[in-house]
Every structure is written in structure tokens, then in C-alpha cells.
Coordinates of C-alpha atoms in Angstrom, one line a residue:
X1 CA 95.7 65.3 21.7
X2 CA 92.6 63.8 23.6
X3 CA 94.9 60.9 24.6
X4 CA 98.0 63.2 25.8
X5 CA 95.0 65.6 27.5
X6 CA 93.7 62.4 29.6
X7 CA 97.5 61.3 30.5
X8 CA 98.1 65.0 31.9
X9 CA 94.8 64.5 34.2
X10 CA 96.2 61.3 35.2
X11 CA 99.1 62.4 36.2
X12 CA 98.0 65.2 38.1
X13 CA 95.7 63.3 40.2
X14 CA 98.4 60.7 40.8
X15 CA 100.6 64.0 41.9
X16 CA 97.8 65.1 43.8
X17 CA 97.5 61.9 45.7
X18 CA 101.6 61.5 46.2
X19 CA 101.1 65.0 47.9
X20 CA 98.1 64.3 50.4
X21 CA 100.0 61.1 51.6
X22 CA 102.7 63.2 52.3
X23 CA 101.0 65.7 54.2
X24 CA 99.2 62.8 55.8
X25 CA 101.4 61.2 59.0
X26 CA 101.3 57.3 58.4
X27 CA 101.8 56.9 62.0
X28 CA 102.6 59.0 65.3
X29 CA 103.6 55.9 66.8
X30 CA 107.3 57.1 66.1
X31 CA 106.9 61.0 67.8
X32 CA 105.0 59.2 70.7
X33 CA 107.6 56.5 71.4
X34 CA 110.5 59.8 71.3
X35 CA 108.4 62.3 73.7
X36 CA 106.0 59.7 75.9
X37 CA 109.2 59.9 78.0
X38 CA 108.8 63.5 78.9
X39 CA 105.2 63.3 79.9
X40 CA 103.7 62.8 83.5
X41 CA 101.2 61.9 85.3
X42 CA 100.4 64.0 88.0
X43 CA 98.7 63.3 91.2
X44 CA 97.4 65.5 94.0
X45 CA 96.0 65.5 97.5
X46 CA 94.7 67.9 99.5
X47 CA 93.4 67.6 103.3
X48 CA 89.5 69.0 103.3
X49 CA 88.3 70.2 106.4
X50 CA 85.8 67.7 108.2
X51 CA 81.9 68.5 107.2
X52 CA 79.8 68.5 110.2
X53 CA 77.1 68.2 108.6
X54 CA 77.6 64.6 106.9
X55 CA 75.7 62.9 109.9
X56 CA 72.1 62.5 109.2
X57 CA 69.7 64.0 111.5
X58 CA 67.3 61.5 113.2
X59 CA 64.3 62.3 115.4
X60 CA 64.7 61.8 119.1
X61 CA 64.5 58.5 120.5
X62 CA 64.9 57.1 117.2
X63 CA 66.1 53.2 117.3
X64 CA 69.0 54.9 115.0
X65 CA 70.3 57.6 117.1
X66 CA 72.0 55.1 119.8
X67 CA 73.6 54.1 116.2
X68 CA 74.6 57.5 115.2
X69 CA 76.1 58.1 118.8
X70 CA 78.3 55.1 118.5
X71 CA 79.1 56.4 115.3
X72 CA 80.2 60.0 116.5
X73 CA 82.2 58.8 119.8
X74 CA 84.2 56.8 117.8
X75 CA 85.6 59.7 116.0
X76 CA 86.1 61.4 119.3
X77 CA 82.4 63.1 119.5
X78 CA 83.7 65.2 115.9
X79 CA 83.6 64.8 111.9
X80 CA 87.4 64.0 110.9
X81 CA 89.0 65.8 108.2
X82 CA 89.3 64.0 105.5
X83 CA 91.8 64.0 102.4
X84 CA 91.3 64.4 98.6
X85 CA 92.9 63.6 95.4
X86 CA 92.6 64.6 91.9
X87 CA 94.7 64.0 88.8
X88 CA 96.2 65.5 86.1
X89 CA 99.4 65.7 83.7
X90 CA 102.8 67.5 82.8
X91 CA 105.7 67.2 81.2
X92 CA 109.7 67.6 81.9
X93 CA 111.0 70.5 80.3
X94 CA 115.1 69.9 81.8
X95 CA 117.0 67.1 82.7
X96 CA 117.0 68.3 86.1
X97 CA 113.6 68.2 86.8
X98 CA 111.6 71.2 86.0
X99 CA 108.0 70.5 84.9
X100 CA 105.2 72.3 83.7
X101 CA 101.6 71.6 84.3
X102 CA 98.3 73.8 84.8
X103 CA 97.9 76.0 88.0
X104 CA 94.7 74.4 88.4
X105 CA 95.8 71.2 88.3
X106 CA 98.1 71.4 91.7
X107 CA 96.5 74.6 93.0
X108 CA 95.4 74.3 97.3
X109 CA 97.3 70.6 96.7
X110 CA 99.4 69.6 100.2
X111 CA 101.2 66.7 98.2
X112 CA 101.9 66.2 94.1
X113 CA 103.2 63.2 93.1
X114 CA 105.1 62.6 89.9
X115 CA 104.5 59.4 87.8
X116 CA 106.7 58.3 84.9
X117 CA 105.9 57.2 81.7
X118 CA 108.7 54.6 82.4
X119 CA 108.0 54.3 86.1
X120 CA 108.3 55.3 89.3
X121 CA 107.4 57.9 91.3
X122 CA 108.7 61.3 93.0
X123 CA 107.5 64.1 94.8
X124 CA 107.6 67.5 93.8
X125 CA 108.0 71.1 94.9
X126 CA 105.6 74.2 93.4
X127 CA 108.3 76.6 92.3
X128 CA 105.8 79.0 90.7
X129 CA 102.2 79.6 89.6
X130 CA 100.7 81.9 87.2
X131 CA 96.8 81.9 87.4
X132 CA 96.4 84.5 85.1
X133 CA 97.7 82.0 82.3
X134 CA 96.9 78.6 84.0
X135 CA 100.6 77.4 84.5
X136 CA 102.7 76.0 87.2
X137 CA 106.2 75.0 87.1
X138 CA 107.3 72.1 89.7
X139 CA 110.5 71.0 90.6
X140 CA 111.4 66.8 92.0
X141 CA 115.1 65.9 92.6
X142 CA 116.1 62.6 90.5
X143 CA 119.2 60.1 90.9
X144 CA 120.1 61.3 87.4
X145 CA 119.4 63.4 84.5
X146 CA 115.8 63.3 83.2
X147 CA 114.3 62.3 79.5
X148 CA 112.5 66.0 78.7
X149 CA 111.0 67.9 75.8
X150 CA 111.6 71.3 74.4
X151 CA 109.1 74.3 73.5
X152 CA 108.7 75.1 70.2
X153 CA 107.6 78.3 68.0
X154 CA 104.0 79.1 68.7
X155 CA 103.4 81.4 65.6
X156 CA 104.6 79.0 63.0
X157 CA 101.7 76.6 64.2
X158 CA 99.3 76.8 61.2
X159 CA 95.6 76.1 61.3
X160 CA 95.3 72.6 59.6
X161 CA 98.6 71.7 61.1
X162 CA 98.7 68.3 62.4
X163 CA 99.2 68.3 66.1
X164 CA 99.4 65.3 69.0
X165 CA 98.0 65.3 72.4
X166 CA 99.2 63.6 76.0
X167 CA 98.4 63.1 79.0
X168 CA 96.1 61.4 81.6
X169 CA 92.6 61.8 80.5
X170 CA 89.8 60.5 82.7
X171 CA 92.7 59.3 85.2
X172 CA 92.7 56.0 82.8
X173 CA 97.0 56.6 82.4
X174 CA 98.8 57.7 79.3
X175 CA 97.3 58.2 76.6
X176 CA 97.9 59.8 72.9
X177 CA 95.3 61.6 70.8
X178 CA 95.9 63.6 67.4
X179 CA 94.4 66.2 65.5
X180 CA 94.8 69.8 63.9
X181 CA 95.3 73.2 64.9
X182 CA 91.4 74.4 64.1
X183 CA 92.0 77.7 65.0
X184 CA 95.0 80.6 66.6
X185 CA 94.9 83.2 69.2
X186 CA 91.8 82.2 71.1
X187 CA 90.5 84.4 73.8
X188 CA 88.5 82.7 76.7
X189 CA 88.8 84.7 79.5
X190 CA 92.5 85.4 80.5
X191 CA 94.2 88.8 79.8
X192 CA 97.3 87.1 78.5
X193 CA 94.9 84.6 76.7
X194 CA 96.3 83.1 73.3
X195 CA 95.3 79.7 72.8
X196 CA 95.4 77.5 70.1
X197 CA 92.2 75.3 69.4
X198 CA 92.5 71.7 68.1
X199 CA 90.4 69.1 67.6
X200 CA 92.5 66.6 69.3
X201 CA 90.6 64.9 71.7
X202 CA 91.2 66.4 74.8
X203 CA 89.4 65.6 78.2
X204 CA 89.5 66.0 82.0
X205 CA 92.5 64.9 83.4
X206 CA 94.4 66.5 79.9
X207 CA 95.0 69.6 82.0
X208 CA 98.7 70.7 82.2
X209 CA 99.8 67.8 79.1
X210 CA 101.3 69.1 76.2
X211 CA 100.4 69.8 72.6
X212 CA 103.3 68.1 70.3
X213 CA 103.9 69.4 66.6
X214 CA 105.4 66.9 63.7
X215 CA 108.8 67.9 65.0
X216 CA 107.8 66.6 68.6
X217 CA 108.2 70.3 69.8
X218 CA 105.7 71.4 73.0
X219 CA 103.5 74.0 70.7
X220 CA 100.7 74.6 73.5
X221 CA 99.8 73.2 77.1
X222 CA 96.3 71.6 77.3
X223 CA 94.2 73.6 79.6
X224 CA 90.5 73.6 79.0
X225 CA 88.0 72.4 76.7
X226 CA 84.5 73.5 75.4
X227 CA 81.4 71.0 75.9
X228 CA 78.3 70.3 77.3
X229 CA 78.3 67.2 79.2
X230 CA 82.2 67.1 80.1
X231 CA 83.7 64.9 77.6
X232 CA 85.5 65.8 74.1
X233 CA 83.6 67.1 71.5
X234 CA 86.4 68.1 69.3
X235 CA 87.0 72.0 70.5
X236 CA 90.4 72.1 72.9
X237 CA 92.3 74.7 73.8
X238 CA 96.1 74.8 74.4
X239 CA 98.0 77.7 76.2
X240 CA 100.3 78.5 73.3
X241 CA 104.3 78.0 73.7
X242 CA 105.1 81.2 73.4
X243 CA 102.9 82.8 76.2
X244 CA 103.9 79.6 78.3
X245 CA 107.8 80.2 77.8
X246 CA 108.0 83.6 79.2
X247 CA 106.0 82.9 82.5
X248 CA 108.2 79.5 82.9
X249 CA 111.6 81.6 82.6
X250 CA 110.0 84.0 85.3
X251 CA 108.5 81.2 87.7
X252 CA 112.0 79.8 87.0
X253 CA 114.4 83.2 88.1
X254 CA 111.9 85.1 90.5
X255 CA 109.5 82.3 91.8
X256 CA 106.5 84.4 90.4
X257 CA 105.9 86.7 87.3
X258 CA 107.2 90.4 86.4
X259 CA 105.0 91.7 84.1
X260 CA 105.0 95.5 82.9
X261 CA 102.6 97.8 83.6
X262 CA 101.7 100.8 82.1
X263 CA 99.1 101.9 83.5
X264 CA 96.1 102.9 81.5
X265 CA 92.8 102.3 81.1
X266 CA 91.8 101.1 77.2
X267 CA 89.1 100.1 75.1
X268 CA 89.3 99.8 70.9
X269 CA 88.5 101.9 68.4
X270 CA 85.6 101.8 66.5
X271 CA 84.8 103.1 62.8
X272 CA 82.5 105.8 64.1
X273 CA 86.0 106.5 67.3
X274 CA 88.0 107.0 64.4
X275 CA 86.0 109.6 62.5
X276 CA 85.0 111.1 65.3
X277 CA 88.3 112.3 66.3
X278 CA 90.0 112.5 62.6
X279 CA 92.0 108.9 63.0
X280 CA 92.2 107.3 59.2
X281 CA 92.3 103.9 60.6
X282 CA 90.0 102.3 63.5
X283 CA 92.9 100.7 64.8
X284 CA 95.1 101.3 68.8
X285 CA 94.2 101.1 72.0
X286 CA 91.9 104.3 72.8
X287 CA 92.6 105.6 76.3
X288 CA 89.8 106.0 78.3
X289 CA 91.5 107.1 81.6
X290 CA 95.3 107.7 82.9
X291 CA 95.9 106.7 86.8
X292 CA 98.6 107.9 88.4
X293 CA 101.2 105.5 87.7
X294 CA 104.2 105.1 84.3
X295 CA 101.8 106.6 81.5
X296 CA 100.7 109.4 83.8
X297 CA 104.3 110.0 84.7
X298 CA 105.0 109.9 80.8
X299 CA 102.7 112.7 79.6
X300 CA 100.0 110.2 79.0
X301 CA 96.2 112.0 78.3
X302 CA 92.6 110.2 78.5
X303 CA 91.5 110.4 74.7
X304 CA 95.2 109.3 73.4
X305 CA 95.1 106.4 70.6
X306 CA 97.9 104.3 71.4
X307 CA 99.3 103.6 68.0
X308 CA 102.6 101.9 68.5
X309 CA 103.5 100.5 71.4
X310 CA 108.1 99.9 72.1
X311 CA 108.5 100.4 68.0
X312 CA 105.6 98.2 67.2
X313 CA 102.4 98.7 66.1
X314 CA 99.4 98.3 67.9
X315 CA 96.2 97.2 66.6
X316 CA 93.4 96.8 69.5
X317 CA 93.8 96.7 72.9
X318 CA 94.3 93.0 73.2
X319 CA 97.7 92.6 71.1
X320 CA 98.7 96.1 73.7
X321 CA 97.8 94.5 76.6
X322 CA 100.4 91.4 75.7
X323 CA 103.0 93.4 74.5
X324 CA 103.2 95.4 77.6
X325 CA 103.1 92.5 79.5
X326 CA 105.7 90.8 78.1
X327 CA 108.0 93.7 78.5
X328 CA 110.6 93.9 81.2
X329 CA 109.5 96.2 84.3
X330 CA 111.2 98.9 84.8
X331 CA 112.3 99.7 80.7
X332 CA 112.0 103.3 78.9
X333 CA 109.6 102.4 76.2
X334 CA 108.5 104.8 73.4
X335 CA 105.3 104.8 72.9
X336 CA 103.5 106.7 69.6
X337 CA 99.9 108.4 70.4
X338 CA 97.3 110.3 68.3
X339 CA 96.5 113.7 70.0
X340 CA 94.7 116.6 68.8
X341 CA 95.0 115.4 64.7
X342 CA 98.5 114.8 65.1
X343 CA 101.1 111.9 66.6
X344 CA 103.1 112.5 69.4
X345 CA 105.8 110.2 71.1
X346 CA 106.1 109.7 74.5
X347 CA 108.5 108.2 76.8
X348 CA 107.4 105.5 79.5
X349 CA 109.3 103.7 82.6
X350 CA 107.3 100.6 82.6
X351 CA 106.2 99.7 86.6
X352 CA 104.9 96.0 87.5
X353 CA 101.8 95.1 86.7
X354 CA 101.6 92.7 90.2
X355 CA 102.8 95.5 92.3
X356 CA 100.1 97.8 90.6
X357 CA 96.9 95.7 90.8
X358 CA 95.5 97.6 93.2
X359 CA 95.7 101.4 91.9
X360 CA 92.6 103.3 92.6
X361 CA 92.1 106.0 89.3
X362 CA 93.3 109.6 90.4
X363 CA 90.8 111.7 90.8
X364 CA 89.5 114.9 88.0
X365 CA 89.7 118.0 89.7
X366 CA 87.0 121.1 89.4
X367 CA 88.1 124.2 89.1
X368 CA 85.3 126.7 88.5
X369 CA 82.6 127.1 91.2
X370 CA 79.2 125.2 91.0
X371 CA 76.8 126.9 89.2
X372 CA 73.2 126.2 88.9
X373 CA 72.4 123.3 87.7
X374 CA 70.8 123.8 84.2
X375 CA 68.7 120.5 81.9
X376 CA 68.3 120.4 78.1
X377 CA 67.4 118.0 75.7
X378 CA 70.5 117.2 73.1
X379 CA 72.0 114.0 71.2
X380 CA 68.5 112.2 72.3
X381 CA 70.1 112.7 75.7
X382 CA 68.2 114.7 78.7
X383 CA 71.3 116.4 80.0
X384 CA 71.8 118.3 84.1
X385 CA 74.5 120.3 84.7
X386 CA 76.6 119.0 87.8
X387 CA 75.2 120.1 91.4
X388 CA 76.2 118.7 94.9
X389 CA 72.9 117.4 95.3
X390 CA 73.5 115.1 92.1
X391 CA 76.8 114.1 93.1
X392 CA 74.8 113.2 96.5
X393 CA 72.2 110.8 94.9
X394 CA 74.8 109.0 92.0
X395 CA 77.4 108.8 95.3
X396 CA 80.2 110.9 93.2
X397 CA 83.1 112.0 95.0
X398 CA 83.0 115.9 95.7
X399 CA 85.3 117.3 92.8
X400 CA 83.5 114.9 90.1
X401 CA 82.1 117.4 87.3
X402 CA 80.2 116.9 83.7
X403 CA 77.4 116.6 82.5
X404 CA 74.5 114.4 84.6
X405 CA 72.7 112.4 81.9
X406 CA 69.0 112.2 83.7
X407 CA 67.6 110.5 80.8
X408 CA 68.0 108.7 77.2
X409 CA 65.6 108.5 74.9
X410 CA 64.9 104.9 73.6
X411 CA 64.7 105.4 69.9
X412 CA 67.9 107.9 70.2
X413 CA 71.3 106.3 69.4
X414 CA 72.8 107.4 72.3
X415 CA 69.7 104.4 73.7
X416 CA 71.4 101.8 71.1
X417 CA 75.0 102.6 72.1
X418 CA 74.2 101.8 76.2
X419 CA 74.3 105.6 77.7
X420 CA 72.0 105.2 80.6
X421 CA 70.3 107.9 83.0
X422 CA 72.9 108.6 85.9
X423 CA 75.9 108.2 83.7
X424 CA 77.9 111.4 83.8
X425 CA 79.9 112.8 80.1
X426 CA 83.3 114.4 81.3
X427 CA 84.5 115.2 78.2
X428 CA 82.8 115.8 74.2
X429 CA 85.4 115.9 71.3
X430 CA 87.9 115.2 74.3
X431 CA 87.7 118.4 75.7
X432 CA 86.2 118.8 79.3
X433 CA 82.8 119.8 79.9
X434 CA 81.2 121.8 82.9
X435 CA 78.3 123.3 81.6
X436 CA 75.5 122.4 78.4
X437 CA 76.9 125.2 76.5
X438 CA 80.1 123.6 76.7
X439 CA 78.5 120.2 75.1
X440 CA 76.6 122.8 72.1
X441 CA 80.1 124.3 71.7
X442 CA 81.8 120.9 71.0
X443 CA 78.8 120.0 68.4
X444 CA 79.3 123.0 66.4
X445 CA 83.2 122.7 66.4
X446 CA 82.6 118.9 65.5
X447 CA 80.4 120.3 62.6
X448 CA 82.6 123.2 61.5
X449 CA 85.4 120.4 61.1
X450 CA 83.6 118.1 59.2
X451 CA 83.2 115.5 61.3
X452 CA 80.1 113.2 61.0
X453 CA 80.2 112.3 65.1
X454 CA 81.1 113.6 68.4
X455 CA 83.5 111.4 71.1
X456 CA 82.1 111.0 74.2
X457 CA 83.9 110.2 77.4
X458 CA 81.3 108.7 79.7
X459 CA 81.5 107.0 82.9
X460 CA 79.6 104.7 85.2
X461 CA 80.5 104.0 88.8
X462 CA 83.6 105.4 88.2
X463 CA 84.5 103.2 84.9
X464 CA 85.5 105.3 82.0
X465 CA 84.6 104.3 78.4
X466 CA 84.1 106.2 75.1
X467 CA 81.1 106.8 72.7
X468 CA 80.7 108.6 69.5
X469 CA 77.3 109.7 68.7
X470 CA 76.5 110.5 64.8
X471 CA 75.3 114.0 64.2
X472 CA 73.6 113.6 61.3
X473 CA 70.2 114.0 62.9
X474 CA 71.3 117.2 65.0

């Protein structure tokens, strides 16, 4: 028995073994002799206005300023412009010449040239940027069809996956590095931002070279890297495929993106959100105001969870920004909200988010005349009824009305959570409020409900965000 029990052990760790080799890549020579192909080199050059200032000043009657003079006559009595160059990669995505790189890479550039892996050199054409997601698709014209690469599946990249890098780093020509996926769905700080982090070695002159899988599929684009004296230090980050694809079939149709808008403003929701308005879950996108625009158009409300977003679910505010934004503009979407206790479904005409950039918030309205101001002391918070002189000093439009909060007391949790004197509460238990009795009112009906908080709707220079303040200690 004790020699058939060592055999087993053997065998396993021989099994073991077999498998880890297997996993293991012998070589990437193979995948980099099929893709270097595809990759580019990419260099740029941009004219920089002369600086005036790169003479040095010399005293008068200096034996150096007759030098100087000379110096300045001879480039017609002014600095000269001068030109700039800077260098980074790509690859070729179609055999007709369409390549990707980073927007930073070619951005303000007056000439990009394209260098082959294989030779030779062309110019290219910007087709399209994105800077909201770092990419740039180019365009050169070839005497025939192109070596290229294809995308592949984002989401089936697994951290410890084994990944290879390409490109230009440090300007020293192609290069291959390898490594893993360390981590998915970084945020750095992009709203469409899903990178994948490896620790392949990445480094300055990366930018706008592509992340390879085993299958010698394009799983990311190298954009940016985190370290503190410039070089590699094992953290990169790639713009994964599947963000990358979408924008390059846009820059490829319209020139520029088309993303959807629906108009909101949004924050997540936290434990103490979700019991304070009866939600089971802390999950959604809680709506903190509704401009006019698609989601005001659709029935839309400030204090709305966005719980499923086009028959999806939505969990925070992030994964709703993305899905909207990868929807086409100008769909009916349905989109499921938590109102009052209850779920109701609304239907949305998506606009375009480009189009809509600059929306100013519409405005709350006031009703009831102004009465006299009163102050009290509630939720560790010093509260004012509204007045025109307030409105005066915190420069609120006229028809702004709430509460004035005129102080916070530092030991308070309302102190911890970041409500500040001059912030103004619109709304408690997302109801509107006009007058202190109105905030009482809310906290008993809170209470009477059993709920163990209060949802505030509070706003600073005009920025809406909610708070739920515990009133346990009330």
C-alpha cells in the first residue's frame, strides 16, 4: 500500500508538471514572426511656433551682444519656427490600410509617417480621433493589399492569461515584450475607461501598439503606464478590444463617434441609499438630477434608481454610463426605475452624447411665495429657510428653493458625510422641501416607515448629489 500510495504522488506531480508546461508558452517567437507584420512604427512632426525668448539677454555693450545681433539678422531680425517630432506605434487592422494607434500619439501632428516592420515608409491620413478613449484610426494608400491583424474578444481575456506586447518603446524600433493580464476593467480617468492591466513591459513610445493574446488576436491597445520615473515597472494598461472596436467602426462610417445620451445626472448607491429609500439591494445608478433632454422627455425623476438599463441590468453608475454609450443615438430604450417603493418602466429616445455636451441643468421652479426665513438645529445640521438675501450671498438663481444649511456640526455625521455650510437640501425622503417643518415632516414619515435614514438631495454650486443621514440619534 505505502509503495502504490508513493507511485500515485509520483504520478500526480509528474501530471502536475505535464500541465504547467502546457500552460507555459515555450516560445512567442512563432505569434511574433505571424503578427510583427501588422505592427507600425509611427512617426510624427509638428511645426512649433518660434520662442522669442530663446536668445539670451546680455548687458549693454557687452563684447557678446555684436554676437547676438549677428545671430538675430541672420534669421531676418526674428526667432524661426521650428519643427518637432515624436514617436510612437500602431498596427494595420485591413488590407487596405486602416490603422489604429493612440490619439495622443498623432494628436496637433502636421505629418505621420508609417514605418513597416518589413520596410518602407508611407504617409497617412487621420480619419478619426476619440480622446475620450485615447484612439485614432489613420488611413495610407499602398500598391497592394496589406499584412493586418484582427480584434479579438475582450471579456474572455482572463487575469493570469498570457499576453504579448509590440511596438516602439523608447524610439529603439520593434520590439516584443510578454506578460499576463494582472488585472480587468481598470478605471483611470476616462468615462468609457476599461483597461486591462498587464505586466508586460510597456514603455514610452508603446502608445497606440497592440496587446496580442495566444491566438495572436489584438485584445487591448497600449495606452499608458503607471511609474515613477518613466520607465516600466510592470503595471500597463491596454484600452480593451471591445471598447476600441466600437469607436474604430464609428471613426470608420462617420469620421468621429455617436454615442447615446441620456441625459442624467448619477451617482451610486450606497448601503445606507438603499435603506433609506426601501431599495433591497445597493445596486443602479441613483439619479441625482434630470436636464432637459431624452430622460426628461421620458418621464425621468431626480431620486429614480436606474435598475436596468435596454433589458439589462445595471449595477453602479459606471457599467450605465458604457452601456448608454455604446447604444445607437436616436433608439427607444426601456429603461426600469425604482420610484416611490415600486418599479416603474420608462421609455427613452436616446440623443447624442457629442451634440449634448453642453446642456446647462433646467432649472427647479418655486411655487409658494417667500416666507420668512426661519433657522433650527436638526440632523447636526443648522438649517435657514430660503430668503432672497441668501440666494444673494450663495449667487443662486432667483427660483432656487430648500433648505440653506448655515452650519454643520463637526462631530455630526452629516460633518463625516461632506455637507458643508452654504450647501442648500432641495429635497428629504425625495420629496421637496420649502420650509423646516417640511424637513421634521419627512423625519417622522421616515420613522413611521421604519426606515433607519433619511435621503438627502443636496447641492453645491449647482451640482446635485445624495446623502442619507442615520436617524438613530434623532
Amino acid at each position: 500500500m505505502r509503495a502504490l500510495w508513493f507511485w500515485a504522488v509520483a504520478l500526480a506531480l509528474v501530471l502536475a508538471q505535464t500541465l504547467a508546461a502546457q500552460a507555459r508558452p515555450e516560445s512567442f517567437a512563432d505569434l511574433a514572426q505571424k503578427v510583427s507584420p501588422a505592427v507600425v512604427n509611427i512617426t510624427t512632426s509638428t511645426v512649433v511656433a518660434a520662442n522669442t525668448d530663446t536668445l539670451p539677454m546680455v548687458p549693454e555693450g557687452s563684447p557678446f551682444e555684436d554676437f547676438f545681433r549677428e545671430v538675430r539678422d541672420r534669421n531676418g531680425g526674428e526667432a524661426q519656427p521650428r519643427r518637432t517630432s515624436a514617436l510612437g506605434s500602431g498596427f494595420v487592422i485591413s488590407e487596405d490600410g486602416f490603422i489604429v494607434t493612440n490619439n495622443h500619439v498623432i494628436e496637433s501632428a502636421d505629418e505621420i509617417i508609417i514605418e513597416f516592420y518589413e520596410g518602407g515608409e508611407l504617409k497617412a491620413e487621420v480619419i478619426g480621433t476619440d480622446p475620450k478613449t485615447d484612439i485614432a484610426l489613420l488611413k495610407v494608400t499602398a500598391d497592394g493589399p496589406l499584412p493586418f491583424v484582427s480584434f479579438g474578444d475582450s471579456d474572455t481575456a482572463r487575469v493570469g492569461d498570457w499576453v504579448m506586447a509590440m511596438g516602439n518603446p523608447l524610439g529603439q524600433g520593434f520590439s516584443v515584450s510578454a506578460g499576463i493580464v494582472s488585472a480587468r476593467n481598470r478605471a483611470l480617468s476616462g468615462t468609457y475607461d476599461d483597461y486591462i492591466q498587464t505586466d508586460a513591459a510597456i514603455n514610452r513610445g508603446n502608445s497606440g501598439g497592440p496587446l496580442f493574446n495566444m491566438s495572436g488576436e489584438v485584445v487591448g491597445v497600449n495606452t499608458a503606464i503607471l511609474s515613477p520615473n518613466g520607465g516600466s515597472i510592470g503595471i500597463g494598461f491596454s484600452m480593451a478590444s471591445n471598447v476600441v472596436t466600437r469607436v474604430v467602426e464609428q471613426l470608420k462610417e462617420f469620421g468621429e463617434t455617436r454615442r447615446g445620451w441620456l441625459g442624467v445626472r448619477i451617482q451610486d448607491v450606497t448601503e445606507d441609499v438603499a435603506e433609506a429609500i426601501g431599495l433591497e439591494q445597493a445596486r443602479g445608478a441613483l439619479v441625482t438630477d434630470v436636464p432637459e433632454g431624452p430622460a426628461l422627455d421620458g418621464g425621468m425623476k431626480s431620486g429614480d434608481v436606474i435598475l436596468s438599463f435596454d433589458g439589462k441590468d445595471v449595477e453602479d453608475t459606471r457599467g450605465l454610463v458604457r452601456r448608454v454609450g455604446n447604444a445607437e443615438v436616436g433608439k427607444a430604450v426601456r429603461v426600469v426605475v425604482f420610484r416611490d417603493g415600486k418599479t416603474t418602466t420608462l421609455k427613452v429616445t436616446l440623443g447624442r452624447r457629442e451634440e449634448a455636451e453642453g446642456t446647462v441643468p433646467a432649472a427647479q421652479t418655486q411655487d409658494a411665495e417667500d416666507p420668512a426665513p426661519v433657522e433650527r438645529d436638526v440632523l447636526g445640521l443648522t438649517l435657514s429657510e430660503m430668503s432672497d438675501a441668501l440666494r444673494q450671498q450663495l449667487d443662486l438663481k432667483p427660483e432656487a428653493n430648500g433648505l440653506v444649511v448655515r452650519d454643520v456640526d463637526p462631530e455630526s455625521e452629516a460633518y463625516e458625510k461632506g455637507l458643508r455650510g452654504g450647501d442648500v437640501i432641495t429635497e428629504a425622503g425625495q420629496q421637496s422641501l420649502a420650509t423646516v417643518e417640511d424637513f421634521e415632516t419627512r423625519i417622522e414619515d421616515a420613522k413611521e416607515a421604519g426606515r433607519k435614514s433619511l435621503l438627502l438631495l443636496v447641492r453645491r454650486s449647482g451640482e446635485p448629489r445624495f446623502v442619507a443621514l442615520s436617524l438613530d440619534d434623532e
